[in-house]
């Protein structure tokens, strides 16, 4: 539960803290700071953090989520790229031995190094502009998290969790490594400044091993990139052109794999994409 002191802090209290720090939200960094303690409680409930657990938070902002995680006994590593916020948040929590600030870009940080190889979870309100880049960095890391409970733009969350018929490159990039679950939406007025879009909290339970090996993943992303760049075209047309293969060869291989050559890339299942990744015929 969010502690009593934190509950007593109104949105105005959090704004006063923010202004006392002399920090202004950066549009270029996609900074929209969460103010709603009820939303924070729902996020930490969903994350199911236990005492002593290591948690990475990206973009701690004013520390509202950090405080909730610390109240639950977590050891928090906060990664913050903004110079002013990194300095202010480190000073604010300087007396808490369970809080560490890493002044780096989360999309390029070595997670094994900063965690010393320990098991960890990610709980964060991610900046919209770099959310997908950060998520992919975590999922593709040699030392990935056990689970991510993250807030992103609603449209991005929907694409991560999409099923057959609405697949995208982001769906594949997510589902190869994790099982996504959409949790709840977050209104614009829960933030300062309010974003122009609705947010969603999504949980990604990371697989022990990706669904296919590294070579097959490379083949899959090559084909998926080609196909989704021309998502209105059939797989037959986009793959034959993109892979420089004749149409009869591509059609025969798709038929062999049980995939309709006339299908669009978003319309075939994850299993079909996995089958494509193992093809020795459909190679660039």
Tab-separated table of C-alpha atoms in Angstrom:
chain	number	residue	atom	x	y	z
A	1	UNK	CA	0.000	0.000	0.000
A	2	UNK	CA	1.067	3.602	-0.554
A	3	UNK	CA	2.040	4.951	2.876
A	4	UNK	CA	0.042	7.592	4.766
A	5	UNK	CA	2.534	10.418	4.188
A	6	UNK	CA	2.496	9.781	0.475
A	7	UNK	CA	-1.306	9.727	0.415
A	8	UNK	CA	-1.407	13.077	2.221
A	9	UNK	CA	0.625	14.650	-0.571
A	10	UNK	CA	-1.808	16.181	-3.033
A	11	UNK	CA	-1.073	16.921	-6.649
A	12	UNK	CA	-0.309	20.483	-5.549
A	13	UNK	CA	2.261	19.135	-3.072
A	14	UNK	CA	4.018	17.182	-5.809
A	15	UNK	CA	3.958	20.228	-8.069
A	16	UNK	CA	5.493	22.341	-5.300
A	17	UNK	CA	8.294	19.802	-4.960
A	18	UNK	CA	8.812	19.888	-8.688
A	19	UNK	CA	8.921	23.686	-8.844
A	20	UNK	CA	11.220	23.911	-5.831
A	21	UNK	CA	13.697	21.827	-7.816
A	22	UNK	CA	13.677	24.429	-10.577
A	23	UNK	CA	13.105	21.776	-13.237
A	24	UNK	CA	10.999	22.211	-16.357
A	25	UNK	CA	9.498	19.236	-18.242
A	26	UNK	CA	11.391	18.578	-21.458
A	27	UNK	CA	9.270	18.029	-24.554
A	28	UNK	CA	12.248	16.594	-26.419
A	29	UNK	CA	12.645	13.922	-23.725
A	30	UNK	CA	8.910	13.224	-23.629
A	31	UNK	CA	8.663	14.124	-19.938
A	32	UNK	CA	5.171	13.899	-18.428
A	33	UNK	CA	5.365	13.362	-14.681
A	34	UNK	CA	2.872	11.106	-12.905
A	35	UNK	CA	1.074	12.817	-9.989
A	36	UNK	CA	-1.798	10.468	-9.113
A	37	UNK	CA	-1.037	8.326	-6.038
A	38	UNK	CA	-3.989	6.025	-6.783
A	39	UNK	CA	-2.455	5.176	-10.163
A	40	UNK	CA	0.917	4.669	-8.470
A	41	UNK	CA	-0.677	2.221	-6.047
A	42	UNK	CA	-2.287	0.280	-8.896
A	43	UNK	CA	1.059	0.061	-10.676
A	44	UNK	CA	2.925	-1.161	-7.604
A	45	UNK	CA	0.137	-3.628	-6.806
A	46	UNK	CA	0.404	-5.050	-10.326
A	47	UNK	CA	4.193	-5.221	-10.111
A	48	UNK	CA	3.842	-7.374	-6.971
A	49	UNK	CA	7.113	-6.172	-5.485
A	50	UNK	CA	8.445	-8.044	-2.458
A	51	UNK	CA	10.837	-6.778	0.209
A	52	UNK	CA	14.456	-6.839	-0.917
A	53	UNK	CA	13.581	-7.161	-4.594
A	54	UNK	CA	15.763	-5.281	-7.082
A	55	UNK	CA	13.786	-2.921	-9.321
A	56	UNK	CA	14.970	-0.712	-12.158
A	57	UNK	CA	12.938	2.437	-12.687
A	58	UNK	CA	13.502	4.473	-15.844
A	59	UNK	CA	12.747	8.184	-15.609
A	60	UNK	CA	11.948	8.636	-11.891
A	61	UNK	CA	10.729	12.214	-12.342
A	62	UNK	CA	9.767	13.705	-8.966
A	63	UNK	CA	10.085	10.341	-7.226
A	64	UNK	CA	6.413	9.479	-6.703
A	65	UNK	CA	6.813	5.928	-8.040
A	66	UNK	CA	10.263	5.616	-6.455
A	67	UNK	CA	8.797	6.336	-3.015
A	68	UNK	CA	6.051	3.757	-3.498
A	69	UNK	CA	8.601	1.113	-4.511
A	70	UNK	CA	10.846	1.938	-1.554
A	71	UNK	CA	7.840	1.759	0.784
A	72	UNK	CA	7.357	-1.834	-0.350
A	73	UNK	CA	10.935	-2.698	0.514
A	74	UNK	CA	12.386	-2.662	-2.990
A	75	UNK	CA	15.990	-1.836	-3.787
A	76	UNK	CA	15.589	0.733	-6.552
A	77	UNK	CA	18.028	1.624	-9.313
A	78	UNK	CA	16.701	4.749	-11.020
A	79	UNK	CA	18.082	5.474	-14.488
A	80	UNK	CA	17.747	9.139	-15.393
A	81	UNK	CA	19.179	10.892	-18.441
A	82	UNK	CA	18.150	14.449	-17.521
A	83	UNK	CA	21.046	16.216	-15.764
A	84	UNK	CA	18.932	18.337	-13.415
A	85	UNK	CA	16.514	15.593	-12.415
A	86	UNK	CA	19.299	13.055	-11.875
A	87	UNK	CA	21.005	15.471	-9.500
A	88	UNK	CA	17.809	16.449	-7.675
A	89	UNK	CA	16.458	12.923	-7.267
A	90	UNK	CA	19.822	11.641	-6.015
A	91	UNK	CA	19.934	14.426	-3.439
A	92	UNK	CA	16.321	13.821	-2.380
A	93	UNK	CA	16.946	10.125	-1.635
A	94	UNK	CA	20.573	10.502	-0.485
A	95	UNK	CA	19.850	9.067	2.972
A	96	UNK	CA	18.168	5.929	1.634
A	97	UNK	CA	20.667	3.103	1.140
A	98	UNK	CA	18.157	1.228	-1.024
A	99	UNK	CA	18.112	3.912	-3.721
A	100	UNK	CA	20.725	4.399	-6.437
A	101	UNK	CA	20.636	6.877	-9.307
A	102	UNK	CA	22.369	6.018	-12.574
A	103	UNK	CA	22.842	9.104	-14.736
A	104	UNK	CA	22.713	7.416	-18.147
A	105	UNK	CA	20.574	6.701	-21.187
A	106	UNK	CA	18.482	3.633	-20.332
A	107	UNK	CA	18.409	2.577	-23.992
A	108	UNK	CA	22.177	1.984	-23.979
A	109	UNK	CA	22.868	1.005	-20.363
A	110	UNK	CA	24.501	-2.361	-19.596
A	111	UNK	CA	21.894	-3.952	-17.313
A	112	UNK	CA	24.187	-6.755	-16.198
A	113	UNK	CA	26.759	-4.233	-15.012
A	114	UNK	CA	24.416	-1.999	-13.015
A	115	UNK	CA	22.622	-4.956	-11.382
A	116	UNK	CA	25.794	-6.994	-10.773
A	117	UNK	CA	24.018	-9.866	-12.484
A	118	UNK	CA	21.155	-9.953	-9.967
A	119	UNK	CA	17.580	-10.832	-10.926
A	120	UNK	CA	15.529	-7.681	-11.355
A	121	UNK	CA	12.162	-6.285	-12.436
A	122	UNK	CA	11.402	-3.067	-14.299
A	123	UNK	CA	8.682	-0.726	-13.034
A	124	UNK	CA	8.474	2.591	-14.861
A	125	UNK	CA	6.524	5.368	-16.495
A	126	UNK	CA	8.485	5.424	-19.751
A	127	UNK	CA	9.000	8.571	-21.841
A	128	UNK	CA	6.716	8.279	-24.872
A	129	UNK	CA	9.361	9.277	-27.404
A	130	UNK	CA	11.766	6.441	-26.560
A	131	UNK	CA	9.510	3.855	-24.897
A	132	UNK	CA	9.746	1.189	-27.609
A	133	UNK	CA	13.512	1.636	-27.880
A	134	UNK	CA	13.926	1.175	-24.128
A	135	UNK	CA	11.622	-1.860	-24.006
A	136	UNK	CA	13.493	-3.571	-26.836
A	137	UNK	CA	16.805	-2.830	-25.102
A	138	UNK	CA	15.581	-4.563	-21.945
A	139	UNK	CA	14.098	-7.537	-23.803
A	140	UNK	CA	17.132	-8.059	-26.036
A	141	UNK	CA	19.643	-7.564	-23.234
A	142	UNK	CA	21.959	-10.490	-22.386
A	143	UNK	CA	20.648	-9.931	-18.839
A	144	UNK	CA	16.925	-9.194	-19.270
A	145	UNK	CA	14.493	-8.462	-16.434
A	146	UNK	CA	12.127	-11.050	-14.995
A	147	UNK	CA	9.153	-8.803	-15.652
A	148	UNK	CA	8.353	-5.284	-16.838
A	149	UNK	CA	5.380	-3.343	-15.464
A	150	UNK	CA	5.433	-0.181	-17.518
A	151	UNK	CA	3.303	2.747	-18.560
A	152	UNK	CA	3.420	3.713	-22.228
A	153	UNK	CA	1.205	5.409	-24.791
A	154	UNK	CA	-2.061	3.444	-25.131
A	155	UNK	CA	-1.512	2.834	-28.830
A	156	UNK	CA	1.955	1.410	-28.163
A	157	UNK	CA	0.645	-0.924	-25.448
A	158	UNK	CA	-2.082	-2.159	-27.807
A	159	UNK	CA	0.477	-2.917	-30.509
A	160	UNK	CA	2.677	-4.811	-28.058
A	161	UNK	CA	-0.240	-7.012	-27.015
A	162	UNK	CA	-1.962	-7.312	-30.415
A	163	UNK	CA	-3.257	-10.633	-31.690
A	164	UNK	CA	-3.616	-12.118	-35.169
A	165	UNK	CA	-5.184	-9.591	-37.510
A	166	UNK	CA	-3.498	-6.595	-35.896
A	167	UNK	CA	0.109	-7.750	-35.671
A	168	UNK	CA	2.952	-5.300	-36.199
A	169	UNK	CA	6.718	-5.373	-36.065
A	170	UNK	CA	6.472	-4.200	-32.447
A	171	UNK	CA	4.136	-7.101	-31.623
A	172	UNK	CA	6.681	-9.594	-32.929
A	173	UNK	CA	9.562	-7.807	-31.199
A	174	UNK	CA	7.633	-8.079	-27.928
A	175	UNK	CA	6.132	-11.566	-28.161
A	176	UNK	CA	9.386	-13.250	-29.151
A	177	UNK	CA	10.734	-12.372	-25.718
A	178	UNK	CA	7.723	-11.916	-23.439
A	179	UNK	CA	4.061	-12.570	-22.757
A	180	UNK	CA	2.187	-9.232	-22.669
A	181	UNK	CA	-0.868	-8.443	-20.547
A	182	UNK	CA	-2.757	-5.155	-20.825
A	183	UNK	CA	-3.664	-3.938	-17.328
A	184	UNK	CA	-5.421	-0.556	-17.307
A	185	UNK	CA	-5.584	2.877	-18.928
A	186	UNK	CA	-4.346	6.073	-17.302
A	187	UNK	CA	-6.090	9.394	-18.064
A	188	UNK	CA	-4.241	12.487	-19.234
A	189	UNK	CA	-4.996	14.435	-16.057
A	190	UNK	CA	-2.907	12.022	-13.973
A	191	UNK	CA	0.227	13.782	-15.264
A	192	UNK	CA	2.000	17.108	-15.249
A	193	UNK	CA	2.006	18.448	-17.844
A	194	UNK	CA	-0.959	16.470	-19.246
A	195	UNK	CA	0.054	14.554	-22.384
A	196	UNK	CA	-2.012	14.742	-25.546
A	197	UNK	CA	-2.736	11.008	-25.453
A	198	UNK	CA	-4.075	8.380	-23.054
A	199	UNK	CA	-1.565	6.049	-21.425
A	200	UNK	CA	-1.812	2.356	-20.586
A	201	UNK	CA	-0.048	0.125	-18.110
A	202	UNK	CA	1.128	-3.153	-19.595
A	203	UNK	CA	2.990	-6.048	-18.019
A	204	UNK	CA	5.551	-8.098	-19.924
A	205	UNK	CA	6.494	-11.423	-18.358
A	206	UNK	CA	9.834	-12.262	-19.925
A	207	UNK	CA	10.376	-15.765	-21.297
A	208	UNK	CA	13.306	-17.789	-19.963
A	209	UNK	CA	14.496	-18.096	-23.557
A	210	UNK	CA	13.220	-16.332	-26.699
A	211	UNK	CA	10.880	-18.328	-28.938
A	212	UNK	CA	13.585	-18.760	-31.605
A	213	UNK	CA	17.379	-18.602	-31.628
A	214	UNK	CA	19.409	-15.554	-32.630
A	215	UNK	CA	19.872	-16.586	-36.271
A	216	UNK	CA	16.148	-17.247	-36.713
A	217	UNK	CA	15.349	-13.923	-35.001
A	218	UNK	CA	17.587	-12.132	-37.479
A	219	UNK	CA	15.809	-13.808	-40.393
A	220	UNK	CA	12.404	-13.067	-38.893
A	221	UNK	CA	13.113	-9.359	-38.382
A	222	UNK	CA	14.506	-9.073	-41.912
A	223	UNK	CA	11.330	-10.548	-43.399
A	224	UNK	CA	8.997	-8.749	-40.998
A	225	UNK	CA	10.612	-5.387	-41.697
A	226	UNK	CA	10.196	-5.941	-45.434
A	227	UNK	CA	6.585	-7.068	-45.060
A	228	UNK	CA	5.387	-4.436	-42.577
A	229	UNK	CA	6.934	-1.619	-44.586
A	230	UNK	CA	4.450	-2.658	-47.278
A	231	UNK	CA	1.640	-3.887	-45.054
A	232	UNK	CA	-1.014	-3.371	-47.752
A	233	UNK	CA	0.788	-5.758	-50.066
A	234	UNK	CA	0.504	-9.532	-49.916
A	235	UNK	CA	3.314	-11.550	-48.411
A	236	UNK	CA	3.948	-13.018	-51.846
A	237	UNK	CA	4.528	-9.609	-53.409
A	238	UNK	CA	6.486	-7.999	-50.578
A	239	UNK	CA	8.758	-10.966	-49.830
A	240	UNK	CA	9.513	-11.817	-53.449
A	241	UNK	CA	10.542	-8.238	-54.122
A	242	UNK	CA	12.249	-7.584	-50.788
A	243	UNK	CA	14.212	-10.842	-50.802
A	244	UNK	CA	14.924	-10.728	-54.569
A	245	UNK	CA	13.282	-14.120	-55.098
A	246	UNK	CA	10.954	-15.133	-57.919
A	247	UNK	CA	7.267	-15.369	-57.053
A	248	UNK	CA	6.850	-19.112	-57.772
A	249	UNK	CA	9.637	-19.911	-55.282
A	250	UNK	CA	8.099	-17.698	-52.597
A	251	UNK	CA	4.572	-18.997	-53.262
A	252	UNK	CA	5.695	-22.632	-53.031
A	253	UNK	CA	7.504	-22.037	-49.742
A	254	UNK	CA	4.562	-20.159	-48.213
A	255	UNK	CA	2.221	-22.973	-49.255
A	256	UNK	CA	4.660	-25.496	-47.775
A	257	UNK	CA	4.580	-23.600	-44.469
A	258	UNK	CA	0.778	-23.442	-44.484
A	259	UNK	CA	0.697	-19.677	-45.038
A	260	UNK	CA	-1.653	-18.045	-47.536
A	261	UNK	CA	0.537	-16.212	-50.107
A	262	UNK	CA	-2.257	-13.637	-50.488
A	263	UNK	CA	-2.268	-12.789	-46.770
A	264	UNK	CA	-1.113	-9.431	-45.451
A	265	UNK	CA	1.633	-9.438	-42.798
A	266	UNK	CA	-0.663	-8.321	-39.954
A	267	UNK	CA	-3.134	-11.113	-40.706
A	268	UNK	CA	-0.945	-14.160	-40.121
A	269	UNK	CA	-0.355	-15.636	-36.690
A	270	UNK	CA	2.724	-15.462	-34.498
A	271	UNK	CA	3.187	-19.181	-35.149
A	272	UNK	CA	3.287	-18.505	-38.890
A	273	UNK	CA	5.942	-15.855	-38.394
A	274	UNK	CA	7.970	-18.319	-36.346
A	275	UNK	CA	7.674	-20.837	-39.181
A	276	UNK	CA	8.890	-18.187	-41.632
A	277	UNK	CA	11.910	-17.528	-39.429
A	278	UNK	CA	12.985	-21.168	-39.776
A	279	UNK	CA	12.695	-21.206	-43.574
A	280	UNK	CA	15.899	-21.992	-45.442
A	281	UNK	CA	14.342	-20.884	-48.734
A	282	UNK	CA	13.175	-17.378	-47.862
A	283	UNK	CA	16.590	-15.823	-47.442
A	284	UNK	CA	17.822	-12.434	-48.682
